[in-house]
């Protein structure tokens, strides 16, 4: 039987700086907008903050050892801009940058591919306070300057880069619902922030490609749900199509062809800013690969007047839901990957996040028999392999998350980890899902005659190599 995943497939797990690092005030790090948000009463469950989180900052050698135990081929983590440039701009904080240098060395020694995100939501608060953060037209340049510092220092060992994690979530949480930092509730501003995030992505990509180490692959992490119509009417199907175009296409289209989807332009009009000709040029082809974060899908119907896109989500009470209230829809992963590959052809694809929060119960020893998480991951890996069989050039998969961590405004209440973190003692224990994932990786490698992950596939592929 043909293996479901090819040799060289990257098997990884992911985290993000503010969710795991802790050491919030150490070695010159300045507060980010997420420190400020979490320290504002009422913003997070139980007032939880990332002050200590999983203490990954100090415990990374132990965490890399755990990754080795799981047999991971890659680790996706993010760099905290506030550590590297506490004021948001020069000067560089060498202790902060040095942390990532050590982490990358440690990963390389363990044979684990570092997959680096430059911005996982934690803008230095100084930039928010002085200029309104992503609402300011110059922020994209500041971001590219910061990115350049990181490329220069880590680029000799890092081959895979992501600029921005999930612009959609930044806009939705940060500017539509105020559930995330910076906690603004003004949709018109959200479109401006989203626009500048994509400009920042484009400028950082250009900086990378011009840099001395710029021969790896760079992209941004696009999150999207897929959407299914609840009725089989033509209007229902059109509503579902609009939902996907307005979600995946909102940021995917600019990064592929330098424009927002025409259906968004037609329906949102001036709410969507225009890219300049220079921006368009930098945006076009700014993804060396598609990086897809997937958790759930939507079931929608056409709804006149329900916002400019005129569709409405219909709850699915009969479906299994995770602890974050997201419906479990593995087929949505396959359908989203097929949709993306059709719309943005010739790009290799990596699933850069996929996973589930479930109410784990731990024994006194911290053991967790998380069969629900195993079922979730198994079903999504199966969907991913079906997408591959359907023509998607899928080259890697990252489970979210390596270990339980600060789930943003939910605080520590939602556990996504393959590894349990006891937030009192900070002790780590591999869950049943972690052992299961290690088996999946081992079996996949042995089916491919033991070829090590990440060694023989080209780093770049597709349109821009
Ligand atoms: C994604 C985020 C990630 C994590 C998961 C559950 O949207 O990128 O940091 O919180 O959701």
XYZ file of C-alpha atoms and ligand atoms in Angstrom:
476
model
C 0.000 0.000 0.000
C 1.217 3.493 -0.834
C 2.105 5.419 2.345
C -0.454 8.117 3.199
C 2.325 10.653 3.659
C 5.504 10.865 1.604
C 9.055 10.541 2.821
C 10.378 13.858 3.981
C 6.947 14.790 5.331
C 7.495 17.181 8.262
C 5.846 15.977 11.429
C 5.726 18.777 13.958
C 4.033 20.530 16.812
C 3.499 24.243 17.358
C 3.480 26.886 20.087
C 3.561 30.689 20.254
C 5.783 32.930 22.355
C 3.231 34.582 24.611
C 1.379 31.336 25.188
C 4.365 29.359 26.462
C 7.453 31.416 27.247
C 6.707 33.245 30.490
C 9.727 35.259 31.727
C 7.698 38.286 30.778
C 9.945 40.837 32.404
C 13.253 39.073 32.000
C 16.402 39.985 30.086
C 15.045 43.285 28.874
C 11.750 42.109 27.387
C 9.133 44.881 27.269
C 5.372 44.388 27.584
C 3.493 43.478 24.444
C -0.140 44.325 23.774
C -0.990 40.885 25.151
C 0.694 41.622 28.505
C -1.350 44.789 28.752
C -4.541 43.046 27.655
C -4.163 40.165 30.132
C -3.294 42.501 32.988
C -6.456 44.515 32.409
C -9.114 43.111 34.760
C -11.955 41.290 33.077
C -10.141 40.477 29.846
C -9.071 36.901 30.561
C -10.674 34.062 32.447
C -9.549 34.186 36.085
C -7.255 37.081 35.224
C -4.717 34.616 33.795
C -1.627 36.122 32.166
C 1.443 34.891 30.312
C 3.806 36.131 33.034
C 4.981 32.585 33.681
C 2.888 30.478 31.257
C 4.820 27.207 30.728
C 8.169 28.816 31.520
C 9.423 27.593 28.153
C 11.950 30.441 28.282
C 13.845 28.598 30.988
C 12.742 25.048 30.288
C 13.293 24.892 26.549
C 16.080 22.271 26.810
C 13.644 19.954 28.598
C 10.967 20.754 26.016
C 13.296 20.004 23.113
C 14.156 16.719 24.813
C 10.434 15.933 24.961
C 10.123 16.753 21.264
C 12.929 14.316 20.617
C 11.124 11.677 22.660
C 8.045 12.198 20.475
C 10.189 11.925 17.354
C 9.152 15.336 16.042
C 10.799 16.396 12.812
C 9.923 20.073 13.246
C 8.971 22.604 15.890
C 6.977 25.708 15.053
C 7.486 28.507 17.559
C 7.214 32.278 17.428
C 9.657 35.051 18.200
C 8.576 37.771 20.584
C 9.204 41.176 18.992
C 9.208 42.653 22.532
C 12.218 40.532 23.467
C 14.182 41.313 20.355
C 13.389 45.039 20.130
C 11.698 46.140 23.352
C 10.745 49.564 22.011
C 9.577 48.059 18.736
C 12.485 49.607 16.825
C 16.271 49.773 17.303
C 18.173 49.135 19.510
C 18.305 45.365 19.444
C 18.176 43.590 22.799
C 20.917 41.015 22.429
C 19.786 38.929 25.417
C 16.307 38.584 23.899
C 17.573 37.680 20.462
C 20.112 35.365 22.087
C 17.306 33.273 23.555
C 16.075 32.337 20.084
C 19.621 31.707 18.951
C 20.031 29.143 21.731
C 16.639 27.600 21.036
C 17.461 27.176 17.342
C 20.837 25.647 18.161
C 19.228 23.248 20.577
C 16.674 22.195 17.949
C 19.327 21.732 15.302
C 21.388 19.580 17.627
C 18.311 17.429 18.213
C 17.732 17.147 14.448
C 14.474 19.117 14.683
C 13.663 21.616 11.946
C 12.921 25.089 13.364
C 9.810 26.608 11.757
C 9.734 30.241 12.861
C 6.782 32.629 13.101
C 7.753 36.286 13.414
C 4.467 37.636 14.694
C 2.037 35.588 16.712
C -0.053 38.543 17.924
C 2.305 40.097 20.500
C 3.071 43.595 19.245
C 5.416 45.593 21.507
C 3.044 47.780 23.462
C 5.267 50.788 22.861
C 4.201 50.706 19.191
C 0.544 50.410 20.095
C 0.757 53.288 22.567
C 2.777 55.623 20.378
C 1.166 55.107 17.006
C -1.903 52.884 17.182
C -0.102 49.691 16.204
C -1.358 48.033 13.037
C -3.650 50.959 12.304
C -0.615 53.043 11.477
C 0.460 53.008 7.844
C 4.149 52.850 8.813
C 3.871 49.785 11.024
C 4.469 47.381 8.115
C 7.923 48.980 7.641
C 8.709 48.642 11.359
C 7.685 45.004 11.172
C 9.967 44.368 8.208
C 12.854 46.049 10.063
C 12.320 43.756 13.028
C 11.943 40.724 10.755
C 15.226 41.598 9.092
C 17.039 41.503 12.422
C 15.696 38.004 13.040
C 16.481 36.808 9.491
C 20.023 38.042 9.884
C 20.589 36.258 13.182
C 18.740 32.974 12.650
C 18.612 32.666 8.885
C 21.751 30.528 8.656
C 19.857 27.714 10.418
C 16.167 28.432 9.804
C 14.751 27.389 6.422
C 11.034 27.869 7.090
C 9.513 31.225 8.013
C 6.067 32.592 8.680
C 5.542 36.335 8.877
C 2.134 36.840 10.481
C 0.067 34.255 12.288
C -3.609 34.365 11.311
C -4.417 37.909 10.207
C -8.102 36.893 10.263
C -7.960 36.125 14.002
C -6.046 39.296 14.738
C -8.748 41.342 13.049
C -11.693 39.368 14.364
C -10.510 39.158 17.986
C -8.602 42.413 18.151
C -10.958 44.748 16.263
C -14.364 43.102 15.695
C -15.152 41.426 19.017
C -12.507 42.903 21.373
C -11.865 39.410 22.784
C -8.182 39.760 21.900
C -5.549 42.477 22.190
C -5.658 45.352 21.504
C -9.319 44.995 22.502
C -10.872 47.426 20.043
C -14.448 46.965 18.839
C -14.672 48.836 15.575
C -15.000 46.780 12.398
C -14.027 49.666 10.131
C -10.662 49.791 11.894
C -10.371 46.013 11.630
C -10.189 46.216 7.842
C -7.416 48.795 8.126
C -5.461 46.619 10.563
C -5.916 43.586 8.295
C -4.685 45.611 5.338
C -1.565 46.736 7.159
C -0.900 43.217 8.412
C -0.755 42.024 4.811
C 1.455 44.956 3.837
C 3.722 43.988 6.732
C 3.789 40.422 5.456
C 4.724 41.598 1.967
C 7.511 43.900 3.170
C 8.958 41.199 5.414
C 8.928 38.695 2.547
C 10.719 41.187 0.312
C 13.270 41.818 3.061
C 13.820 38.089 3.486
C 14.329 37.427 -0.197
C 16.865 40.270 -0.370
C 18.697 39.130 2.769
C 21.949 37.197 2.920
C 20.247 33.997 4.096
C 17.084 34.387 2.044
C 17.074 31.029 0.290
C 14.504 29.280 2.476
C 10.726 29.392 2.227
C 8.503 32.108 3.643
C 4.757 32.567 3.926
C 2.129 33.597 6.477
C -0.220 31.346 8.474
C -3.675 31.512 7.004
C -6.492 30.259 9.184
C -9.852 29.466 7.746
C -12.951 27.458 8.306
C -14.572 25.774 5.345
C -18.296 26.482 4.874
C -21.140 24.170 3.901
C -24.653 25.260 2.971
C -27.408 23.967 5.253
C -29.815 23.779 2.329
C -29.162 22.623 -1.206
C -30.571 25.765 -2.780
C -28.422 27.752 -5.200
C -28.598 30.717 -2.811
C -27.340 28.503 0.011
C -24.394 27.287 -2.046
C -23.585 30.852 -3.093
C -23.645 31.920 0.567
C -21.224 29.121 1.477
C -18.929 30.101 -1.416
C -18.960 33.703 -0.210
C -18.190 32.571 3.317
C -15.024 30.763 2.207
C -13.942 33.577 -0.110
C -14.465 36.088 2.664
C -12.479 33.990 5.143
C -9.640 32.173 3.360
C -9.693 34.562 0.403
C -9.600 37.755 2.455
C -5.905 37.230 3.137
C -5.025 34.440 0.716
C -5.961 36.429 -2.413
C -3.803 39.471 -1.577
C -0.792 37.257 -0.833
C -1.251 35.311 -4.060
C -2.416 37.914 -6.559
C -2.217 41.270 -4.812
C -5.968 41.934 -4.554
C -8.859 41.201 -2.245
C -11.472 38.775 -3.610
C -13.812 40.589 -5.993
C -16.846 39.467 -3.992
C -15.421 41.244 -0.943
C -14.606 44.360 -2.898
C -18.126 44.400 -4.357
C -19.827 43.935 -0.998
C -17.532 45.855 1.342
C -16.650 48.732 -0.958
C -14.616 51.404 0.766
C -14.379 49.483 4.012
C -11.568 47.593 2.299
C -8.565 49.848 1.741
C -6.810 49.786 -1.645
C -3.302 48.419 -2.060
C -0.883 50.758 -3.829
C 0.747 49.476 -6.996
C 3.983 48.920 -5.057
C 2.147 46.932 -2.380
C 0.438 44.825 -4.995
C 3.681 43.949 -6.604
C 5.253 42.957 -3.330
C 2.206 40.961 -2.326
C 1.901 38.964 -5.536
C 3.677 35.646 -5.120
C 4.561 36.395 -1.514
C 3.785 32.846 -0.397
C 6.448 30.221 -1.081
C 4.047 27.715 0.407
C 0.553 27.658 1.832
C 0.513 27.500 5.627
C -2.925 26.488 6.825
C -4.302 26.548 10.360
C -7.513 24.564 10.622
C -9.807 23.772 13.552
C -13.453 23.768 12.461
C -15.949 24.609 9.728
C -19.199 26.510 9.394
C -22.688 25.613 8.239
C -24.325 28.627 6.695
C -27.347 29.971 4.964
C -28.042 32.982 2.831
C -29.336 35.756 5.093
C -30.361 39.103 3.673
C -29.019 41.946 5.775
C -26.716 39.771 7.901
C -23.722 42.012 7.293
C -22.290 42.885 3.890
C -21.506 39.261 3.018
C -25.116 38.229 3.750
C -24.688 34.832 5.282
C -25.390 33.461 8.704
C -23.846 30.581 10.638
C -26.278 27.922 11.784
C -25.304 26.053 14.986
C -24.971 22.273 14.724
C -25.954 21.006 18.170
C -25.869 17.375 17.058
C -22.218 17.470 16.136
C -19.376 16.813 18.519
C -17.840 20.054 19.778
C -14.507 20.656 21.469
C -14.085 22.574 24.731
C -13.719 25.829 22.814
C -17.180 25.220 21.352
C -15.898 24.452 17.867
C -17.688 21.773 15.860
C -15.493 18.837 14.865
C -15.550 18.739 11.047
C -12.606 16.770 9.659
C -13.955 16.820 6.085
C -13.708 20.598 6.257
C -9.931 20.246 6.372
C -9.902 18.178 3.191
C -12.322 20.533 1.445
C -10.450 23.638 2.555
C -7.127 22.230 1.319
C -8.692 21.324 -2.023
C -10.242 24.795 -2.286
C -6.942 26.514 -1.479
C -4.955 24.391 -3.906
C -7.422 25.147 -6.661
C -7.417 28.876 -5.978
C -3.678 29.173 -5.323
C -2.171 26.507 -7.555
C 1.333 25.139 -7.498
C 2.106 25.872 -3.885
C 3.298 23.209 -1.476
C 1.073 23.042 1.586
C 1.829 22.700 5.289
C -0.831 22.375 7.952
C 0.753 24.683 10.514
C -1.885 24.206 13.233
C -4.561 21.635 13.929
C -5.764 20.329 17.256
C -8.430 20.358 19.916
C -9.111 21.420 23.489
C -10.794 18.778 25.567
C -11.390 18.628 29.304
C -8.486 16.356 30.188
C -8.555 14.584 33.486
C -5.171 13.820 34.932
C -4.261 11.139 37.458
C -2.195 12.147 40.492
C 0.884 11.445 38.400
C -0.282 13.807 35.672
C -1.122 10.969 33.259
C -3.839 11.881 30.773
C -5.740 9.344 28.699
C -7.081 11.845 26.154
C -8.861 9.546 23.725
C -11.062 12.391 22.426
C -7.984 14.306 21.286
C -6.569 11.185 19.642
C -9.845 10.703 17.759
C -9.784 14.337 16.636
C -6.182 14.172 15.420
C -6.669 10.810 13.732
C -9.739 12.011 11.837
C -7.960 15.168 10.688
C -4.848 13.302 9.572
C -7.105 11.009 7.615
C -8.763 14.048 6.006
C -5.313 15.452 5.234
C -4.266 12.239 3.534
C -7.471 12.297 1.487
C -6.625 15.851 0.430
C -3.213 14.589 -0.685
C -4.860 11.823 -2.653
C -7.003 14.540 -4.269
C -3.944 16.415 -5.504
C -2.911 18.665 -2.612
C 0.895 18.854 -2.354
C 0.844 18.440 1.424
C 4.314 18.316 2.944
C 3.880 18.729 6.663
C 1.566 18.732 9.634
C 1.900 20.557 12.960
C -0.267 19.597 15.889
C -1.476 22.464 18.046
C -0.040 22.316 20.540
C 3.167 20.807 21.824
C 2.012 21.464 25.362
C -0.932 22.940 27.259
C -0.565 26.713 27.376
C -2.259 30.079 27.803
C -5.220 29.969 25.445
C -5.462 33.757 25.114
C -8.609 35.177 26.760
C -9.586 31.674 27.938
C -6.520 31.688 30.151
C -5.272 28.245 31.169
C -8.733 26.702 31.035
C -8.430 25.219 27.542
C -5.851 22.488 27.121
C -4.643 21.724 23.601
C -1.352 19.975 24.379
C 0.107 16.632 23.373
C 1.980 17.168 26.611
C 0.276 18.174 29.827
C 1.645 21.166 31.702
C 0.797 21.394 35.374
C 0.493 25.147 35.771
C 1.299 24.972 39.501
C 4.485 22.924 39.317
C 5.180 23.414 35.598
C 5.793 19.698 35.373
C 5.342 18.175 31.922
C 3.771 14.769 31.237
C 3.301 13.270 27.788
C -0.406 12.537 27.268
C -1.774 9.445 25.536
C -2.187 11.656 22.444
C 1.530 12.470 22.547
C 2.424 8.773 22.633
C -0.075 8.099 19.877
C 1.390 10.901 17.727
C 4.888 9.512 18.287
C 3.634 6.158 16.942
C 2.073 7.829 13.907
C 5.383 9.502 13.132
C 7.377 6.320 13.647
C 5.048 4.282 11.470
C 5.020 6.887 8.713
C 8.805 6.921 8.701
C 9.116 3.168 8.651
C 6.662 2.944 5.746
C 8.997 5.292 3.952
C 11.991 3.085 4.758
C 13.143 5.145 7.665
C 14.072 8.237 5.683
C 14.423 11.098 8.152
C 11.918 13.927 7.946
C 12.912 17.197 6.392
C 16.035 15.985 4.702
C 15.419 15.463 1.054
C 12.477 17.568 -0.074
C 13.125 20.954 -1.631
C 12.456 23.759 0.810
C 10.803 25.932 -1.774
C 8.447 24.934 -4.469
C 5.871 26.419 -6.714
C 5.625 29.859 -8.099
C 8.340 31.849 -6.491
C 11.321 29.515 -6.112
C -5.187 29.646 16.841
C -3.977 30.373 17.367
C -3.202 29.603 18.390
C -4.094 28.855 19.349
C -5.136 28.066 18.598
C -6.044 27.259 19.470
O -6.096 30.541 16.307
O -3.095 30.674 16.305
O -2.337 30.494 19.046
O -4.626 29.699 20.272
O -5.898 28.922 17.805
